[in-house]
Short mmCIF file of C-alpha atoms in Angstrom, two decimals:
data_model
loop_
_atom_site.label_atom_id
_atom_site.label_comp_id
_atom_site.label_asym_id
_atom_site.label_seq_id
_atom_site.Cartn_x
_atom_site.Cartn_y
_atom_site.Cartn_z
CA UNK M 1 20.37 -39.35 -23.38
CA UNK M 2 21.68 -36.21 -22.42
CA UNK M 3 20.88 -32.90 -23.96
CA UNK M 4 24.12 -30.99 -25.78
CA UNK M 5 23.68 -27.31 -25.52
CA UNK M 6 25.35 -25.01 -28.08
CA UNK M 7 27.79 -23.01 -26.04
CA UNK M 8 29.37 -20.77 -28.87
CA UNK M 9 29.19 -16.97 -28.06
CA UNK M 10 26.13 -15.05 -29.25
CA UNK M 11 26.40 -11.44 -29.99
CA UNK M 12 23.79 -9.21 -28.39
CA UNK M 13 22.90 -7.90 -31.91
CA UNK M 14 22.23 -11.47 -33.17
CA UNK M 15 20.03 -12.42 -30.21
CA UNK M 16 17.70 -9.30 -30.64
CA UNK M 17 17.60 -10.08 -34.45
CA UNK M 18 16.78 -13.91 -33.62
CA UNK M 19 13.91 -12.79 -31.47
CA UNK M 20 12.16 -10.36 -33.69
CA UNK M 21 9.71 -11.49 -36.47
CA UNK M 22 9.99 -8.61 -38.71
CA UNK M 23 13.33 -7.31 -38.14
CA UNK M 24 14.70 -4.46 -36.05
CA UNK M 25 13.02 -1.08 -36.86
CA UNK M 26 15.61 0.91 -35.26
CA UNK M 27 19.42 0.84 -35.22
CA UNK M 28 20.58 -1.08 -32.18
CA UNK M 29 23.97 -1.17 -31.00
CA UNK M 30 25.56 -2.81 -27.98
CA UNK M 31 28.78 -2.50 -25.87
CA UNK M 32 29.97 -5.84 -27.25
CA UNK M 33 30.48 -3.99 -30.75
CA UNK M 34 27.55 -5.66 -32.31
CA UNK M 35 24.62 -3.91 -34.26
CA UNK M 36 21.43 -4.79 -35.60
CA UNK M 37 18.71 -2.95 -37.80
CA UNK M 38 19.41 -0.28 -40.61
CA UNK M 39 22.33 1.87 -40.38
CA UNK M 40 20.62 4.95 -41.39
CA UNK M 41 17.77 4.87 -39.04
CA UNK M 42 17.01 8.14 -37.51
CA UNK M 43 16.00 6.44 -34.14
CA UNK M 44 18.69 4.38 -32.32
CA UNK M 45 19.03 2.14 -29.17
CA UNK M 46 22.41 1.69 -27.39
CA UNK M 47 22.95 -1.06 -24.86
CA UNK M 48 25.68 0.59 -22.89
CA UNK M 49 26.88 -2.22 -20.30
CA UNK M 50 26.36 -5.69 -18.90
CA UNK M 51 24.12 -4.28 -16.27
CA UNK M 52 21.70 -3.34 -18.81
CA UNK M 53 21.79 -6.74 -20.44
CA UNK M 54 21.02 -8.27 -17.12
CA UNK M 55 18.03 -6.16 -16.34
CA UNK M 56 16.52 -7.19 -19.77
CA UNK M 57 17.43 -10.85 -19.57
CA UNK M 58 15.98 -11.29 -15.94
CA UNK M 59 12.89 -9.05 -16.78
CA UNK M 60 11.77 -9.60 -20.38
CA UNK M 61 9.41 -7.10 -21.70
CA UNK M 62 8.79 -3.51 -21.02
CA UNK M 63 9.95 -3.73 -17.49
CA UNK M 64 13.47 -5.08 -18.18
CA UNK M 65 13.93 -2.40 -20.82
CA UNK M 66 12.24 0.28 -18.48
CA UNK M 67 14.92 -0.61 -15.57
CA UNK M 68 17.76 -0.35 -18.23
CA UNK M 69 16.63 2.82 -19.49
CA UNK M 70 15.91 4.40 -15.94
CA UNK M 71 19.41 3.61 -14.73
CA UNK M 72 21.01 5.04 -17.99
CA UNK M 73 22.14 1.68 -19.25
CA UNK M 74 19.82 1.84 -22.29
CA UNK M 75 20.11 4.89 -24.41
CA UNK M 76 17.60 6.11 -26.85
CA UNK M 77 19.29 8.04 -29.59
CA UNK M 78 17.63 10.60 -31.93
CA UNK M 79 14.94 11.80 -29.43
CA UNK M 80 15.11 13.93 -26.11
CA UNK M 81 14.67 11.77 -22.85
CA UNK M 82 12.09 14.11 -21.74
CA UNK M 83 9.72 13.21 -24.89
CA UNK M 84 10.62 10.06 -26.37
CA UNK M 85 7.44 9.90 -28.29
CA UNK M 86 8.87 9.33 -31.93
CA UNK M 87 10.91 6.46 -30.72
CA UNK M 88 7.84 4.82 -28.93
CA UNK M 89 5.77 5.07 -32.07
CA UNK M 90 8.28 3.28 -34.11
CA UNK M 91 8.94 0.77 -31.55
CA UNK M 92 5.31 -0.11 -30.63
CA UNK M 93 4.34 -0.06 -34.25
CA UNK M 94 6.96 -2.44 -35.61
CA UNK M 95 8.71 -4.26 -32.91
CA UNK M 96 7.34 -7.68 -33.10
CA UNK M 97 8.66 -10.38 -30.81
CA UNK M 98 8.56 -14.08 -31.30
CA UNK M 99 8.38 -16.69 -28.51
CA UNK M 100 11.67 -18.92 -28.77
CA UNK M 101 11.71 -22.59 -28.41
CA UNK M 102 13.17 -24.02 -25.28
CA UNK M 103 16.24 -24.95 -27.13
CA UNK M 104 16.73 -21.54 -28.67
CA UNK M 105 16.17 -19.95 -25.23
CA UNK M 106 18.86 -22.00 -23.71
CA UNK M 107 21.26 -21.43 -26.62
CA UNK M 108 20.81 -17.62 -26.29
CA UNK M 109 21.32 -17.71 -22.51
CA UNK M 110 24.46 -19.82 -22.60
CA UNK M 111 25.66 -17.71 -25.48
CA UNK M 112 25.03 -14.34 -23.91
CA UNK M 113 26.09 -15.52 -20.34
CA UNK M 114 24.28 -17.51 -17.56
CA UNK M 115 26.04 -14.82 -15.25
CA UNK M 116 23.63 -12.29 -16.64
CA UNK M 117 20.65 -14.15 -15.02
CA UNK M 118 21.59 -12.59 -11.78
CA UNK M 119 19.12 -9.86 -11.37
CA UNK M 120 20.80 -6.40 -10.65
CA UNK M 121 19.33 -4.16 -7.90
CA UNK M 122 16.15 -2.68 -9.00
CA UNK M 123 16.12 1.40 -9.62
CA UNK M 124 15.19 3.23 -6.57
CA UNK M 125 12.14 4.74 -8.63
CA UNK M 126 10.52 1.40 -8.76
CA UNK M 127 7.68 0.26 -6.41
CA UNK M 128 7.25 -3.08 -4.69
CA UNK M 129 5.71 -5.71 -6.94
CA UNK M 130 1.86 -6.56 -6.40
CA UNK M 131 2.73 -9.61 -4.44
CA UNK M 132 4.73 -7.77 -1.94
CA UNK M 133 1.96 -5.00 -1.59
CA UNK M 134 -0.47 -7.67 -0.78
CA UNK M 135 2.02 -9.04 2.16
CA UNK M 136 2.02 -5.41 3.35
CA UNK M 137 -1.69 -4.48 3.40
CA UNK M 138 -4.99 -5.29 1.56
CA UNK M 139 -5.36 -3.75 -1.95
CA UNK M 140 -7.22 -0.37 -1.80
CA UNK M 141 -6.83 -0.44 2.12
CA UNK M 142 -6.60 3.11 3.47
CA UNK M 143 -3.04 2.64 4.53
CA UNK M 144 -2.04 0.99 1.13
CA UNK M 145 -3.88 3.55 -0.96
CA UNK M 146 -1.99 6.24 1.14
CA UNK M 147 1.29 4.69 0.35
CA UNK M 148 0.83 4.27 -3.34
CA UNK M 149 -0.71 7.84 -3.76
CA UNK M 150 2.48 9.01 -2.01
CA UNK M 151 4.97 7.32 -4.34
CA UNK M 152 3.43 9.11 -7.41
CA UNK M 153 2.32 12.41 -6.23
CA UNK M 154 4.84 13.22 -3.44
CA UNK M 155 7.56 13.42 -5.84
CA UNK M 156 8.06 17.22 -5.45
CA UNK M 157 5.63 19.86 -5.92
CA UNK M 158 8.40 21.85 -7.64
CA UNK M 159 8.80 19.20 -10.29
CA UNK M 160 5.13 19.15 -10.94
CA UNK M 161 5.12 23.01 -11.55
CA UNK M 162 7.69 22.51 -13.99
CA UNK M 163 5.97 19.82 -15.92
CA UNK M 164 2.16 20.63 -15.47
CA UNK M 165 2.70 24.50 -15.72
CA UNK M 166 1.00 27.30 -13.89
CA UNK M 167 -2.53 25.49 -13.62
CA UNK M 168 -0.84 22.67 -11.53
CA UNK M 169 -3.47 20.41 -12.82
CA UNK M 170 -2.60 16.68 -13.62
CA UNK M 171 -5.76 15.61 -15.40
CA UNK M 172 -7.13 15.83 -18.99
CA UNK M 173 -7.55 19.20 -20.46
CA UNK M 174 -10.17 20.44 -22.68
CA UNK M 175 -8.95 21.90 -26.12
CA UNK M 176 -11.63 24.10 -27.25
CA UNK M 177 -9.70 25.11 -30.22
CA UNK M 178 -6.64 23.55 -31.94
CA UNK M 179 -4.47 26.34 -31.05
CA UNK M 180 -5.44 26.36 -27.22
CA UNK M 181 -2.70 26.81 -24.81
CA UNK M 182 -2.32 24.18 -21.92
CA UNK M 183 -3.25 26.73 -19.53
CA UNK M 184 -6.48 27.70 -21.51
CA UNK M 185 -7.29 24.05 -21.96
CA UNK M 186 -7.10 23.39 -18.14
CA UNK M 187 -9.31 26.49 -17.44
CA UNK M 188 -11.78 25.26 -20.09
CA UNK M 189 -11.86 21.60 -18.31
CA UNK M 190 -12.59 23.21 -14.98
CA UNK M 191 -15.33 25.43 -16.48
CA UNK M 192 -16.93 22.41 -18.27
CA UNK M 193 -17.11 20.43 -15.06
CA UNK M 194 -18.48 23.56 -13.40
CA UNK M 195 -21.14 23.76 -15.88
CA UNK M 196 -22.24 20.32 -16.18
CA UNK M 197 -22.59 20.61 -12.32
CA UNK M 198 -24.49 23.85 -12.55
CA UNK M 199 -22.60 25.49 -9.82
CA UNK M 200 -24.19 28.75 -8.32
CA UNK M 201 -22.98 31.29 -5.76
CA UNK M 202 -23.30 30.02 -2.22
CA UNK M 203 -23.53 26.36 -3.35
CA UNK M 204 -21.37 23.65 -1.70
CA UNK M 205 -19.11 21.60 -3.66
CA UNK M 206 -17.10 18.48 -2.56
CA UNK M 207 -13.94 17.52 -4.88
CA UNK M 208 -12.68 14.26 -3.88
CA UNK M 209 -9.17 13.52 -5.10
CA UNK M 210 -8.59 17.21 -5.60
CA UNK M 211 -5.12 17.24 -6.28
CA UNK M 212 -3.37 20.91 -6.02
CA UNK M 213 -6.88 22.31 -5.65
CA UNK M 214 -7.47 23.50 -9.03
CA UNK M 215 -11.18 22.80 -9.29
CA UNK M 216 -11.78 23.93 -5.85
CA UNK M 217 -10.05 27.13 -6.61
CA UNK M 218 -11.89 27.58 -9.83
CA UNK M 219 -15.39 26.91 -8.33
CA UNK M 220 -14.71 29.52 -5.55
CA UNK M 221 -13.26 32.05 -7.70
CA UNK M 222 -15.58 31.94 -10.71
CA UNK M 223 -18.67 30.75 -9.39
CA UNK M 224 -18.79 31.99 -5.68
CA UNK M 225 -19.06 28.14 -4.47
CA UNK M 226 -18.06 27.03 -0.95
CA UNK M 227 -15.90 24.30 -2.12
CA UNK M 228 -13.97 21.46 -0.13
CA UNK M 229 -11.25 19.42 -1.49
CA UNK M 230 -9.57 16.31 -0.31
CA UNK M 231 -6.51 14.45 -1.28
CA UNK M 232 -4.21 11.46 0.17
CA UNK M 233 -1.21 13.37 -0.75
CA UNK M 234 0.31 15.56 1.96
CA UNK M 235 2.35 17.68 -0.39
CA UNK M 236 -0.56 18.25 -2.83
CA UNK M 237 -2.67 19.48 0.32
CA UNK M 238 0.07 21.83 1.54
CA UNK M 239 0.51 23.43 -2.02
CA UNK M 240 -3.36 23.66 -2.49
CA UNK M 241 -3.81 25.42 0.91
CA UNK M 242 -1.11 27.89 0.31
CA UNK M 243 -2.30 28.87 -3.14
CA UNK M 244 -5.92 29.22 -1.60
CA UNK M 245 -4.36 31.93 0.83
CA UNK M 246 -2.42 33.40 -1.85
CA UNK M 247 -5.58 33.92 -3.86
CA UNK M 248 -7.38 35.26 -1.04
CA UNK M 249 -10.27 32.42 -1.30
CA UNK M 250 -9.82 31.05 2.33
CA UNK M 251 -13.32 32.16 2.90
CA UNK M 252 -14.83 29.92 0.36
CA UNK M 253 -12.32 27.23 -0.40
CA UNK M 254 -10.42 24.54 1.67
CA UNK M 255 -8.29 21.58 0.90
CA UNK M 256 -7.55 18.78 3.48
CA UNK M 257 -5.07 15.93 3.54
CA UNK M 258 -7.70 13.24 3.87
CA UNK M 259 -8.94 9.91 2.52
CA UNK M 260 -12.32 10.77 0.71
CA UNK M 261 -13.88 8.04 2.87
CA UNK M 262 -13.29 10.04 6.01
CA UNK M 263 -15.34 13.06 4.88
CA UNK M 264 -18.20 13.21 7.19
CA UNK M 265 -20.19 16.08 5.87
CA UNK M 266 -23.01 15.73 3.52
CA UNK M 267 -25.72 17.66 1.88
CA UNK M 268 -23.56 19.02 -0.93
CA UNK M 269 -25.02 20.46 -3.87
CA UNK M 270 -22.43 18.94 -6.15
CA UNK M 271 -19.54 16.47 -6.27
CA UNK M 272 -16.65 16.41 -8.52
CA UNK M 273 -14.47 13.29 -8.86
CA UNK M 274 -11.69 14.48 -11.42
CA UNK M 275 -8.77 11.61 -11.78
CA UNK M 276 -9.96 9.62 -8.63
CA UNK M 277 -11.69 6.65 -9.88
CA UNK M 278 -8.55 4.98 -11.53
CA UNK M 279 -6.92 4.40 -8.07
CA UNK M 280 -10.06 2.99 -6.27
CA UNK M 281 -10.41 -0.49 -7.85
CA UNK M 282 -13.32 -1.97 -9.82
CA UNK M 283 -14.55 -3.99 -7.20
CA UNK M 284 -14.78 -0.81 -4.90
CA UNK M 285 -17.14 1.03 -7.48
CA UNK M 286 -20.35 0.04 -5.58
CA UNK M 287 -18.93 1.52 -2.20
CA UNK M 288 -17.50 4.45 -3.89
CA UNK M 289 -20.66 5.58 -5.56
CA UNK M 290 -22.87 4.93 -2.75
CA UNK M 291 -20.72 7.10 -0.66
CA UNK M 292 -20.79 9.90 -3.01
CA UNK M 293 -24.45 9.69 -3.44
CA UNK M 294 -24.77 9.92 0.30
CA UNK M 295 -22.73 13.03 0.29
CA UNK M 296 -25.23 14.87 -2.18
CA UNK M 297 -28.51 16.38 -1.14
CA UNK M 298 -31.46 15.51 -3.17
CA UNK M 299 -31.23 17.04 -6.68
CA UNK M 300 -27.54 17.26 -6.36
CA UNK M 301 -25.21 16.40 -9.20
CA UNK M 302 -22.17 14.21 -9.49
CA UNK M 303 -19.39 14.65 -12.24
CA UNK M 304 -16.83 11.77 -12.70
CA UNK M 305 -13.96 12.06 -14.80
CA UNK M 306 -11.77 9.11 -15.19
CA UNK M 307 -9.59 7.19 -17.52
CA UNK M 308 -11.18 4.17 -18.97
CA UNK M 309 -10.69 1.36 -21.34
CA UNK M 310 -12.68 0.91 -24.62
CA UNK M 311 -13.90 -2.32 -23.04
CA UNK M 312 -15.70 -3.38 -19.81
CA UNK M 313 -13.15 -5.78 -18.56
CA UNK M 314 -11.39 -4.93 -15.48
CA UNK M 315 -7.60 -4.50 -16.49
CA UNK M 316 -4.53 -3.96 -14.33
CA UNK M 317 -2.09 -1.70 -15.80
CA UNK M 318 0.98 -3.08 -17.42
CA UNK M 319 4.25 -3.89 -15.38
CA UNK M 320 6.03 -0.50 -16.09
CA UNK M 321 2.82 1.65 -15.31
CA UNK M 322 2.36 -0.57 -12.04
CA UNK M 323 5.91 -0.31 -10.68
CA UNK M 324 6.85 3.18 -11.86
CA UNK M 325 3.81 5.36 -12.26
CA UNK M 326 0.47 4.02 -10.77
CA UNK M 327 0.98 1.16 -8.36
CA UNK M 328 -2.56 -0.85 -7.88
CA UNK M 329 -4.08 1.35 -10.70
CA UNK M 330 -6.94 -0.51 -12.55
CA UNK M 331 -9.04 0.62 -15.30
CA UNK M 332 -12.15 -0.45 -17.08
CA UNK M 333 -14.96 0.88 -19.35
CA UNK M 334 -17.45 3.68 -18.98
CA UNK M 335 -20.17 1.08 -19.22
CA UNK M 336 -19.04 -0.37 -15.81
CA UNK M 337 -18.78 3.05 -14.48
CA UNK M 338 -22.30 3.86 -15.43
CA UNK M 339 -23.80 0.73 -14.23
CA UNK M 340 -22.13 1.19 -10.73
CA UNK M 341 -23.47 4.58 -10.63
CA UNK M 342 -26.98 3.52 -11.42
CA UNK M 343 -26.89 0.65 -8.88
CA UNK M 344 -25.81 3.22 -6.14
CA UNK M 345 -29.17 5.01 -6.89
CA UNK M 346 -27.88 7.83 -9.20
CA UNK M 347 -29.38 8.75 -12.59
CA UNK M 348 -26.89 9.14 -15.39
CA UNK M 349 -27.66 12.30 -17.41
CA UNK M 350 -24.94 12.73 -19.61
CA UNK M 351 -21.70 10.84 -20.57
CA UNK M 352 -18.84 12.19 -22.80
CA UNK M 353 -15.48 10.93 -24.07
CA UNK M 354 -12.61 13.27 -24.15
CA UNK M 355 -9.88 10.67 -25.13
CA UNK M 356 -8.04 12.75 -27.85
CA UNK M 357 -7.94 15.68 -25.60
CA UNK M 358 -5.89 13.79 -23.20
CA UNK M 359 -3.40 12.98 -25.91
CA UNK M 360 -3.16 16.73 -26.58
CA UNK M 361 -2.90 17.47 -22.80
CA UNK M 362 0.26 14.78 -22.45
CA UNK M 363 2.04 16.39 -25.65
CA UNK M 364 1.89 19.68 -23.62
CA UNK M 365 3.32 18.15 -20.48
CA UNK M 366 6.03 16.44 -22.38
CA UNK M 367 6.73 19.72 -23.86
CA UNK M 368 7.26 21.18 -20.66
CA UNK M 369 9.46 18.46 -19.54
CA UNK M 370 11.87 19.02 -22.39
CA UNK M 371 12.02 22.73 -21.79
CA UNK M 372 12.51 22.39 -18.24
CA UNK M 373 14.68 19.02 -18.51
CA UNK M 374 17.69 20.37 -16.61
CA UNK M 375 15.68 21.79 -13.79
CA UNK M 376 13.57 18.68 -13.34
CA UNK M 377 16.72 16.67 -13.41
CA UNK M 378 18.31 18.78 -10.61
CA UNK M 379 14.98 18.58 -8.71
CA UNK M 380 14.17 14.86 -8.81
CA UNK M 381 17.13 13.25 -10.48
CA UNK M 382 17.57 11.95 -13.95
CA UNK M 383 16.22 8.50 -13.30
CA UNK M 384 12.91 10.04 -12.09
CA UNK M 385 12.83 12.28 -15.07
CA UNK M 386 13.41 9.45 -17.70
CA UNK M 387 10.50 7.72 -16.11
CA UNK M 388 8.02 10.38 -16.63
CA UNK M 389 9.46 11.16 -20.16
CA UNK M 390 8.68 7.64 -21.23
CA UNK M 391 5.33 7.36 -19.21
CA UNK M 392 3.83 10.45 -20.77
CA UNK M 393 4.97 9.63 -24.27
CA UNK M 394 3.46 6.20 -24.06
CA UNK M 395 0.42 7.40 -22.55
CA UNK M 396 -0.07 9.77 -25.41
CA UNK M 397 0.42 7.07 -27.82
CA UNK M 398 -2.37 4.97 -26.00
CA UNK M 399 -4.76 7.69 -26.05
CA UNK M 400 -4.27 8.37 -29.78
CA UNK M 401 -4.64 4.42 -30.51
CA UNK M 402 -7.99 4.27 -28.47
CA UNK M 403 -6.08 1.86 -25.96
CA UNK M 404 -7.49 4.02 -23.27
CA UNK M 405 -9.98 6.59 -23.01
CA UNK M 406 -11.32 9.62 -20.81
CA UNK M 407 -15.06 9.83 -19.71
CA UNK M 408 -17.15 12.28 -18.18
CA UNK M 409 -20.25 10.54 -16.40
CA UNK M 410 -22.77 13.10 -14.90
CA UNK M 411 -25.22 12.07 -12.75
CA UNK M 412 -27.98 13.31 -10.24
CA UNK M 413 -29.37 12.05 -6.91
CA UNK M 414 -33.09 12.52 -7.57
CA UNK M 415 -35.58 13.17 -4.63
CA UNK M 416 -38.24 10.77 -3.30
CA UNK M 417 -40.58 11.57 -6.04
CA UNK M 418 -37.87 10.92 -9.04
CA UNK M 419 -37.26 14.60 -9.57
CA UNK M 420 -33.56 15.23 -10.47
CA UNK M 421 -33.88 18.99 -10.46
CA UNK M 422 -32.34 18.66 -13.92
CA UNK M 423 -33.60 20.66 -17.11
CA UNK M 424 -35.18 18.77 -19.83
CA UNK M 425 -32.40 19.51 -22.04
CA UNK M 426 -28.69 20.12 -21.07
CA UNK M 427 -27.64 23.66 -20.51
CA UNK M 428 -23.71 23.45 -20.40
#
């Protein structure tokens, strides 16, 4: 008995409608003249060409759509490409795909054209898949970590200036009032970290994963602290060191292009880790917290600031984030972080969730991208700018929906008698 396949042509609009449980929540149009969804919808998707269809057919899900969007083959209408937040809210709230039967899948493939199953070249912004990275080096080895950090952070310092603003701070801000500006909120974040660490003039601070040196410079300028920052990004280190010189802080502050595991100094009064833990891998938490504990003097404090999950299962990021934004990124819950810190011999004194503050932070970065769109495109190209637009809008939505969180964990290295040099009540 042979299987007879339906070979009648299928329009792209018909294919989309057949795969969605609740209908199309936006107006979808395609290059073949077909359409789906409400004609009066404010948000629209337009598939411009056959290459875009091939991207979607050869990588179903967010990866294929991202490839088509980054390459300009899929247009999102009704929103600015620098901030497609409204479109993502609608799509993520109402887009419900159903799994087709084998027969249905074969009919759609035949109807749309088997030739579209030949994958087009991947966009230049896309990082290698996890399996290929595994061939090139062990996950979270020093060489592989350096490579993936460079992929994200060595895009262009000028691009980051346009998106992040004058603070050059690429981590969650702290909005003490609803009308606080992004710059005010970033200063407030650094100051909260400094107060939690109880920084005092003349003390020594180590800031691991220091980025463009925002915490290092704040601690030196506002608290008279001798601060050392380390980052795996060469461009960040160069920018930070130049900023230190401009601000006449060279007698107190230094930023090195260095893996945090290569810091040889110890006896620091405080260690801050702001946005590094996401990159090191959950399996490496024991070594990470042990290393940071050993950098502290007895009575010293550690403040760990990182993105977390609302649960404690280690979870890899989705395909789009892994290929385009944070290769090898891995998140878990604050409970796992607290456990690892305690097992390393640290006493956890305080924890705080700043989840909603990160949603506001991302909204601010998205506004900057929109306002500086032409300059950003001129600096890094439209494909990379589009990556940032959907990445920041999607991340904002994930923080709003409690799919990801942001936790501070404050801990102390106690002395041999158990004294943490910590007051009976918090002072920050």
